[in-house]
């Protein structure tokens, strides 16, 4: 087969969850199917050499870059309303073109697959950036109509899409994400962990959150729950909130100051890849009480590291963690505080979850994800 990928999520200066999902699937697909040709497609008005450099980890004999000399931002904006042909820029070489970020443009050659990760813009519109919400409000339904298949990350997200767009139910296929166990694994070298702890000013035990600092991650309730938990501790562990700033994040920083928790709640900003595993493995537990996730990769990455996880019973998260995490009501500060207390006090529980996590994570490999996706490509080519 000749398969093209829209690689916009891979060429930015900072990767998000959508980018990591695409990266894992592309790398596994090209390795598992060396007989096929893969094209990494992107728009570039200038400096395409920088974008090609960012694509280097994915390039090989059967994976080649293909760019159009035009503004991607302008094309995406105009093609949402005008029938600007994608084929005009990228030709007819691909049998299947996969768009990983919700939107399928007009007139794509061959068959099209689109990944719709979740319906957060419908369920919690107040947590989504206005520009993103506008693009999805005006473009997603057209996009799903154009697509030959719609891929989503969990059974929960499939049901969410059907709830809002029942007319597309027959097109939807679930392809679970994976976890990179070469990147996320137990770290036995205490010196590596100490080096990262020193880098981020962590001089005691800590709970760790890793992800974008934004409202739907439920961080305000987590901070309030942590305040309840740490009140009765002489030397409480830190709560480390690691990740880049997101949409509407000011209230999250404000609540730390309001509760006077600056000494025990620390923000690290964006954490580079080389620090992630050691920072994760040094944690007492990983905390992720999000109210809405299409898949929820960070808890799975923590489990692959052998780190105990606290997460919520909301959305797709129970599908990911199974019975191998402490699961709480994300709308109850007391329930989250109780979960923190449980993990802090119960060493036997932490040990049990630490052993179970890597076993659970092995059920979600990028190879398995890629094979499920490849079956979708074969299916559309047979239509």
Tab-separated table of C-alpha atoms in Angstrom:
chain	number	residue	atom	x	y	z
A	1	UNK	CA	0.000	0.000	0.000
A	2	UNK	CA	0.928	3.658	-0.380
A	3	UNK	CA	-0.108	5.461	2.800
A	4	UNK	CA	0.210	9.188	3.527
A	5	UNK	CA	0.096	10.837	6.934
A	6	UNK	CA	-0.645	14.474	7.687
A	7	UNK	CA	2.221	15.183	10.089
A	8	UNK	CA	1.242	18.617	11.390
A	9	UNK	CA	1.188	17.220	14.995
A	10	UNK	CA	4.843	16.095	14.584
A	11	UNK	CA	6.507	19.239	13.253
A	12	UNK	CA	5.742	21.752	16.010
A	13	UNK	CA	8.359	22.744	18.571
A	14	UNK	CA	6.495	20.876	21.343
A	15	UNK	CA	4.616	17.621	20.997
A	16	UNK	CA	1.196	17.086	22.560
A	17	UNK	CA	-0.718	13.852	23.176
A	18	UNK	CA	-2.007	13.850	19.581
A	19	UNK	CA	1.573	14.062	18.326
A	20	UNK	CA	2.760	11.219	20.557
A	21	UNK	CA	-0.130	9.062	19.346
A	22	UNK	CA	0.747	9.700	15.697
A	23	UNK	CA	4.469	9.182	16.340
A	24	UNK	CA	3.934	5.817	18.014
A	25	UNK	CA	1.636	4.543	15.280
A	26	UNK	CA	3.810	5.739	12.368
A	27	UNK	CA	7.000	4.248	13.790
A	28	UNK	CA	5.337	0.898	14.451
A	29	UNK	CA	3.576	0.799	11.056
A	30	UNK	CA	6.734	1.476	9.048
A	31	UNK	CA	8.641	-1.162	11.011
A	32	UNK	CA	5.917	-3.815	10.747
A	33	UNK	CA	5.222	-3.175	7.044
A	34	UNK	CA	8.504	-2.508	5.213
A	35	UNK	CA	6.805	-3.615	1.987
A	36	UNK	CA	4.617	-0.479	1.971
A	37	UNK	CA	5.473	3.131	1.116
A	38	UNK	CA	4.687	5.853	3.658
A	39	UNK	CA	4.651	9.602	2.950
A	40	UNK	CA	4.888	12.282	5.649
A	41	UNK	CA	2.930	15.237	4.256
A	42	UNK	CA	2.991	18.821	5.484
A	43	UNK	CA	2.661	22.417	4.327
A	44	UNK	CA	5.684	24.690	4.617
A	45	UNK	CA	5.883	28.244	3.377
A	46	UNK	CA	9.500	28.465	4.588
A	47	UNK	CA	12.126	26.686	6.724
A	48	UNK	CA	11.062	23.172	5.689
A	49	UNK	CA	14.556	21.990	6.678
A	50	UNK	CA	13.610	22.570	10.349
A	51	UNK	CA	10.461	20.483	9.922
A	52	UNK	CA	12.353	17.703	8.141
A	53	UNK	CA	14.853	17.682	11.008
A	54	UNK	CA	11.951	17.160	13.443
A	55	UNK	CA	10.713	14.287	11.262
A	56	UNK	CA	14.115	12.528	11.263
A	57	UNK	CA	13.124	9.900	13.867
A	58	UNK	CA	10.444	8.609	11.466
A	59	UNK	CA	12.332	8.710	8.161
A	60	UNK	CA	13.709	5.515	6.628
A	61	UNK	CA	13.891	3.754	3.294
A	62	UNK	CA	10.111	3.348	3.022
A	63	UNK	CA	9.176	6.605	4.821
A	64	UNK	CA	9.769	9.870	2.947
A	65	UNK	CA	8.781	13.509	3.537
A	66	UNK	CA	6.548	15.303	1.042
A	67	UNK	CA	5.772	18.979	1.509
A	68	UNK	CA	3.780	21.651	-0.276
A	69	UNK	CA	5.195	25.163	-0.561
A	70	UNK	CA	2.293	27.007	1.040
A	71	UNK	CA	1.042	28.233	4.413
A	72	UNK	CA	-0.555	25.365	6.300
A	73	UNK	CA	-2.332	27.754	8.663
A	74	UNK	CA	-3.877	29.657	5.750
A	75	UNK	CA	-4.843	26.462	3.941
A	76	UNK	CA	-6.562	25.021	7.030
A	77	UNK	CA	-8.394	28.270	7.647
A	78	UNK	CA	-9.631	28.766	4.075
A	79	UNK	CA	-10.340	25.117	3.256
A	80	UNK	CA	-12.777	25.018	6.156
A	81	UNK	CA	-15.073	27.210	4.038
A	82	UNK	CA	-13.799	26.931	0.441
A	83	UNK	CA	-13.274	23.729	-1.621
A	84	UNK	CA	-9.481	24.182	-1.844
A	85	UNK	CA	-8.219	20.870	-3.202
A	86	UNK	CA	-5.732	18.977	-1.016
A	87	UNK	CA	-4.947	16.892	-4.094
A	88	UNK	CA	-3.713	20.060	-5.843
A	89	UNK	CA	-0.866	20.273	-3.285
A	90	UNK	CA	-0.085	16.582	-2.698
A	91	UNK	CA	-1.159	14.793	-5.879
A	92	UNK	CA	-2.529	11.279	-6.306
A	93	UNK	CA	0.316	9.122	-5.018
A	94	UNK	CA	-1.446	7.867	-1.835
A	95	UNK	CA	-4.052	5.128	-1.729
A	96	UNK	CA	-4.905	6.099	1.861
A	97	UNK	CA	-4.325	9.426	3.602
A	98	UNK	CA	-4.652	9.567	7.380
A	99	UNK	CA	-5.358	12.835	9.232
A	100	UNK	CA	-4.637	12.524	12.972
A	101	UNK	CA	-6.102	15.810	14.162
A	102	UNK	CA	-9.886	15.769	13.528
A	103	UNK	CA	-10.063	17.594	10.190
A	104	UNK	CA	-10.130	16.119	6.647
A	105	UNK	CA	-9.693	18.812	3.964
A	106	UNK	CA	-11.571	18.822	0.647
A	107	UNK	CA	-10.694	16.612	-2.338
A	108	UNK	CA	-8.072	14.225	-0.947
A	109	UNK	CA	-6.801	11.559	-3.361
A	110	UNK	CA	-7.745	7.946	-2.604
A	111	UNK	CA	-9.323	6.860	0.669
A	112	UNK	CA	-9.276	8.948	3.841
A	113	UNK	CA	-9.037	8.068	7.528
A	114	UNK	CA	-9.391	10.618	10.322
A	115	UNK	CA	-8.636	10.259	14.027
A	116	UNK	CA	-11.203	11.938	16.270
A	117	UNK	CA	-9.659	11.601	19.717
A	118	UNK	CA	-12.565	12.783	21.857
A	119	UNK	CA	-15.623	15.020	22.046
A	120	UNK	CA	-14.391	17.352	24.764
A	121	UNK	CA	-15.320	20.405	22.675
A	122	UNK	CA	-18.961	19.240	22.869
A	123	UNK	CA	-19.061	17.862	26.409
A	124	UNK	CA	-16.930	20.534	28.115
A	125	UNK	CA	-16.769	23.404	25.589
A	126	UNK	CA	-15.709	25.847	28.292
A	127	UNK	CA	-12.381	23.994	28.641
A	128	UNK	CA	-11.440	24.283	24.944
A	129	UNK	CA	-9.638	27.215	23.342
A	130	UNK	CA	-12.081	29.385	21.373
A	131	UNK	CA	-10.192	29.067	18.080
A	132	UNK	CA	-10.105	25.271	18.341
A	133	UNK	CA	-13.779	25.108	19.268
A	134	UNK	CA	-14.688	27.282	16.285
A	135	UNK	CA	-12.712	25.103	13.850
A	136	UNK	CA	-14.397	21.957	15.168
A	137	UNK	CA	-17.864	23.514	15.285
A	138	UNK	CA	-17.551	24.567	11.654
A	139	UNK	CA	-15.428	21.738	10.273
A	140	UNK	CA	-15.749	18.436	12.131
A	141	UNK	CA	-19.080	17.261	10.736
A	142	UNK	CA	-17.901	17.957	7.157
A	143	UNK	CA	-14.658	16.185	7.972
A	144	UNK	CA	-16.355	13.027	9.231
A	145	UNK	CA	-18.644	13.024	6.197
A	146	UNK	CA	-15.579	13.124	3.890
A	147	UNK	CA	-13.732	10.383	5.780
A	148	UNK	CA	-14.049	6.766	4.729
A	149	UNK	CA	-13.300	5.672	8.306
A	150	UNK	CA	-13.185	7.462	11.653
A	151	UNK	CA	-10.637	6.150	14.145
A	152	UNK	CA	-10.934	6.897	17.855
A	153	UNK	CA	-8.870	5.974	20.915
A	154	UNK	CA	-11.334	4.135	23.190
A	155	UNK	CA	-14.787	2.602	23.432
A	156	UNK	CA	-15.754	5.585	25.564
A	157	UNK	CA	-14.822	7.999	22.770
A	158	UNK	CA	-16.689	5.880	20.217
A	159	UNK	CA	-19.862	6.187	22.281
A	160	UNK	CA	-19.271	9.925	22.684
A	161	UNK	CA	-18.971	10.435	18.915
A	162	UNK	CA	-22.132	8.405	18.359
A	163	UNK	CA	-23.903	10.491	21.020
A	164	UNK	CA	-23.259	13.691	19.071
A	165	UNK	CA	-23.000	12.339	15.510
A	166	UNK	CA	-25.078	9.136	15.301
A	167	UNK	CA	-25.130	9.325	11.487
A	168	UNK	CA	-21.448	8.296	11.401
A	169	UNK	CA	-21.689	5.275	13.744
A	170	UNK	CA	-20.940	2.713	10.996
A	171	UNK	CA	-17.661	4.428	10.095
A	172	UNK	CA	-16.112	4.416	13.573
A	173	UNK	CA	-13.313	1.999	14.532
A	174	UNK	CA	-11.565	1.859	17.937
A	175	UNK	CA	-7.760	1.772	17.839
A	176	UNK	CA	-6.219	1.991	21.316
A	177	UNK	CA	-3.063	4.019	21.807
A	178	UNK	CA	0.104	2.398	23.067
A	179	UNK	CA	2.979	3.136	25.388
A	180	UNK	CA	6.655	3.288	24.437
A	181	UNK	CA	8.272	0.899	26.918
A	182	UNK	CA	11.749	1.851	25.725
A	183	UNK	CA	11.007	5.382	26.859
A	184	UNK	CA	8.834	4.546	29.894
A	185	UNK	CA	10.160	1.746	32.097
A	186	UNK	CA	11.267	1.219	35.710
A	187	UNK	CA	14.523	3.080	36.473
A	188	UNK	CA	16.785	1.184	38.842
A	189	UNK	CA	19.610	3.758	38.789
A	190	UNK	CA	19.026	5.935	41.874
A	191	UNK	CA	21.662	8.428	40.680
A	192	UNK	CA	19.625	9.200	37.530
A	193	UNK	CA	16.533	9.882	39.617
A	194	UNK	CA	18.516	12.054	42.056
A	195	UNK	CA	19.936	14.126	39.183
A	196	UNK	CA	16.454	14.895	37.847
A	197	UNK	CA	15.106	15.613	41.340
A	198	UNK	CA	17.911	18.126	41.897
A	199	UNK	CA	17.246	19.734	38.509
A	200	UNK	CA	13.636	20.459	39.511
A	201	UNK	CA	14.365	21.345	43.138
A	202	UNK	CA	12.691	18.258	44.633
A	203	UNK	CA	14.264	17.422	47.989
A	204	UNK	CA	11.599	15.126	49.480
A	205	UNK	CA	8.939	12.584	48.480
A	206	UNK	CA	6.436	13.761	45.885
A	207	UNK	CA	3.210	13.039	44.090
A	208	UNK	CA	3.512	13.771	40.374
A	209	UNK	CA	1.035	15.045	37.788
A	210	UNK	CA	2.296	15.158	34.210
A	211	UNK	CA	0.286	16.750	31.408
A	212	UNK	CA	-0.949	20.094	30.150
A	213	UNK	CA	-1.864	22.532	32.922
A	214	UNK	CA	-5.509	23.145	31.988
A	215	UNK	CA	-8.978	22.994	33.600
A	216	UNK	CA	-10.228	19.651	32.267
A	217	UNK	CA	-7.303	17.914	33.975
A	218	UNK	CA	-9.124	18.779	37.223
A	219	UNK	CA	-6.065	20.370	38.781
A	220	UNK	CA	-7.936	22.912	40.924
A	221	UNK	CA	-9.768	20.097	42.723
A	222	UNK	CA	-6.516	18.126	42.966
A	223	UNK	CA	-4.795	21.103	44.621
A	224	UNK	CA	-7.691	21.598	47.059
A	225	UNK	CA	-7.676	17.860	47.826
A	226	UNK	CA	-3.916	17.979	48.383
A	227	UNK	CA	-4.413	20.905	50.779
A	228	UNK	CA	-6.775	18.731	52.860
A	229	UNK	CA	-4.340	15.812	52.752
A	230	UNK	CA	-1.220	17.778	53.746
A	231	UNK	CA	-2.843	19.740	56.606
A	232	UNK	CA	-2.204	16.978	59.121
A	233	UNK	CA	1.359	16.166	57.960
A	234	UNK	CA	4.417	17.625	59.657
A	235	UNK	CA	6.486	17.274	56.478
A	236	UNK	CA	4.085	16.541	53.644
A	237	UNK	CA	5.320	15.310	50.270
A	238	UNK	CA	5.378	17.782	47.411
A	239	UNK	CA	2.737	17.887	44.706
A	240	UNK	CA	4.679	18.368	41.464
A	241	UNK	CA	2.594	19.645	38.542
A	242	UNK	CA	4.707	19.025	35.455
A	243	UNK	CA	3.690	20.177	32.001
A	244	UNK	CA	3.302	23.119	29.665
A	245	UNK	CA	0.770	25.890	30.210
A	246	UNK	CA	-2.637	25.305	28.669
A	247	UNK	CA	-5.865	27.156	27.964
A	248	UNK	CA	-7.483	28.980	30.922
A	249	UNK	CA	-4.735	27.940	33.317
A	250	UNK	CA	-4.595	31.124	35.437
A	251	UNK	CA	-7.070	29.804	38.038
A	252	UNK	CA	-4.836	26.804	38.683
A	253	UNK	CA	-1.865	28.985	39.619
A	254	UNK	CA	-4.104	31.346	41.589
A	255	UNK	CA	-5.534	28.572	43.797
A	256	UNK	CA	-2.006	27.618	44.941
A	257	UNK	CA	-1.395	31.183	46.115
A	258	UNK	CA	-4.871	31.499	47.623
A	259	UNK	CA	-4.317	28.364	49.723
A	260	UNK	CA	-0.693	29.417	50.482
A	261	UNK	CA	0.715	26.170	49.143
A	262	UNK	CA	3.684	27.626	47.234
A	263	UNK	CA	6.119	25.702	49.459
A	264	UNK	CA	4.624	22.294	48.698
A	265	UNK	CA	2.986	22.615	45.269
A	266	UNK	CA	5.571	23.130	42.533
A	267	UNK	CA	5.175	23.770	38.798
A	268	UNK	CA	7.974	22.622	36.486
A	269	UNK	CA	6.641	23.861	33.109
A	270	UNK	CA	7.327	21.617	30.072
A	271	UNK	CA	9.523	18.593	30.879
A	272	UNK	CA	11.867	17.422	28.071
A	273	UNK	CA	11.719	13.773	26.996
A	274	UNK	CA	15.078	12.893	28.523
A	275	UNK	CA	13.802	13.772	32.035
A	276	UNK	CA	10.352	12.169	31.881
A	277	UNK	CA	11.108	8.597	32.879
A	278	UNK	CA	13.367	9.447	35.811
A	279	UNK	CA	10.961	12.119	37.085
A	280	UNK	CA	8.117	9.592	36.862
A	281	UNK	CA	10.074	6.799	38.569
A	282	UNK	CA	11.099	9.027	41.467
A	283	UNK	CA	7.489	9.739	42.407
A	284	UNK	CA	5.674	8.261	45.384
A	285	UNK	CA	2.644	7.984	43.073
A	286	UNK	CA	1.307	9.469	39.846
A	287	UNK	CA	-1.919	11.486	40.146
A	288	UNK	CA	-4.246	12.112	37.189
A	289	UNK	CA	-7.835	12.875	38.308
A	290	UNK	CA	-8.920	14.209	34.894
A	291	UNK	CA	-12.620	14.686	34.191
A	292	UNK	CA	-12.366	13.925	30.474
A	293	UNK	CA	-9.886	11.931	28.370
A	294	UNK	CA	-10.242	10.239	25.005
A	295	UNK	CA	-7.600	7.756	26.115
A	296	UNK	CA	-5.367	9.054	28.899
A	297	UNK	CA	-1.783	8.229	27.998
A	298	UNK	CA	0.027	9.645	31.098
A	299	UNK	CA	-1.433	7.087	33.589
A	300	UNK	CA	-0.405	4.262	31.248
A	301	UNK	CA	3.109	5.689	30.965
A	302	UNK	CA	3.322	5.834	34.776
A	303	UNK	CA	2.144	2.222	35.008
A	304	UNK	CA	4.820	1.175	32.496
A	305	UNK	CA	7.351	2.821	34.835
A	306	UNK	CA	6.069	0.768	37.780
A	307	UNK	CA	4.707	3.858	39.546
A	308	UNK	CA	1.408	3.560	41.511
A	309	UNK	CA	-1.401	5.566	39.898
A	310	UNK	CA	-4.360	7.543	41.235
A	311	UNK	CA	-6.881	8.421	38.552
A	312	UNK	CA	-10.590	9.055	38.109
A	313	UNK	CA	-13.547	6.867	37.197
A	314	UNK	CA	-14.454	9.330	34.422
A	315	UNK	CA	-14.415	8.933	30.639
A	316	UNK	CA	-11.933	6.424	29.165
A	317	UNK	CA	-9.612	6.206	32.162
A	318	UNK	CA	-11.102	2.981	33.637
A	319	UNK	CA	-10.541	1.321	30.226
A	320	UNK	CA	-6.866	2.201	30.442
A	321	UNK	CA	-5.981	1.378	34.058
A	322	UNK	CA	-8.363	-1.551	34.684
A	323	UNK	CA	-8.128	-2.679	38.309
A	324	UNK	CA	-4.480	-1.702	38.700
A	325	UNK	CA	-4.861	1.855	40.049
A	326	UNK	CA	-6.584	3.775	42.835
A	327	UNK	CA	-9.717	5.132	41.116
A	328	UNK	CA	-11.641	8.050	42.669
A	329	UNK	CA	-14.592	10.330	41.996
A	330	UNK	CA	-13.016	13.329	40.213
A	331	UNK	CA	-15.772	15.684	41.399
A	332	UNK	CA	-15.112	15.021	45.105
A	333	UNK	CA	-12.175	16.784	46.744
A	334	UNK	CA	-12.552	14.489	49.740
A	335	UNK	CA	-12.424	11.363	47.561
A	336	UNK	CA	-9.224	12.591	45.902
A	337	UNK	CA	-7.735	13.480	49.316
A	338	UNK	CA	-8.638	10.005	50.608
A	339	UNK	CA	-6.931	8.459	47.574
A	340	UNK	CA	-3.765	10.452	48.249
A	341	UNK	CA	-3.838	9.367	51.910
A	342	UNK	CA	-4.320	5.745	50.926
A	343	UNK	CA	-1.329	5.760	48.593
A	344	UNK	CA	0.806	7.696	51.062
A	345	UNK	CA	0.135	5.424	54.022
A	346	UNK	CA	-0.233	1.976	52.441
A	347	UNK	CA	3.193	0.738	51.353
A	348	UNK	CA	1.827	-2.723	50.534
A	349	UNK	CA	-0.706	-1.178	48.145
A	350	UNK	CA	1.995	0.868	46.441
A	351	UNK	CA	4.100	-2.276	46.040
A	352	UNK	CA	1.157	-4.200	44.575
A	353	UNK	CA	0.304	-1.449	42.062
A	354	UNK	CA	3.972	-1.006	41.189
A	355	UNK	CA	4.196	-4.676	40.158
A	356	UNK	CA	0.841	-4.728	38.356
A	357	UNK	CA	1.424	-1.549	36.336
A	358	UNK	CA	4.029	-2.803	33.831
A	359	UNK	CA	1.974	-5.953	33.225
A	360	UNK	CA	-1.101	-3.862	32.460
A	361	UNK	CA	0.925	-1.526	30.212
A	362	UNK	CA	2.060	-4.471	28.062
A	363	UNK	CA	-1.539	-4.827	26.859
A	364	UNK	CA	-1.175	-1.456	25.111
A	365	UNK	CA	1.750	-1.639	22.686
A	366	UNK	CA	2.273	0.582	19.667
A	367	UNK	CA	2.712	-2.587	17.606
A	368	UNK	CA	-0.770	-3.764	18.537
A	369	UNK	CA	-2.124	-0.270	17.898
A	370	UNK	CA	-0.440	-0.157	14.476
A	371	UNK	CA	-1.844	-3.527	13.444
A	372	UNK	CA	-5.356	-2.448	14.398
A	373	UNK	CA	-4.857	0.703	12.341
A	374	UNK	CA	-3.449	-1.258	9.387
A	375	UNK	CA	-6.594	-3.380	9.368
A	376	UNK	CA	-8.597	-0.153	8.998
A	377	UNK	CA	-6.470	0.831	5.978
A	378	UNK	CA	-6.977	-2.607	4.407
A	379	UNK	CA	-10.702	-2.340	5.057
A	380	UNK	CA	-11.055	1.017	3.293
A	381	UNK	CA	-9.011	-0.193	0.323
A	382	UNK	CA	-11.385	-3.139	-0.094
A	383	UNK	CA	-14.460	-0.855	-0.209
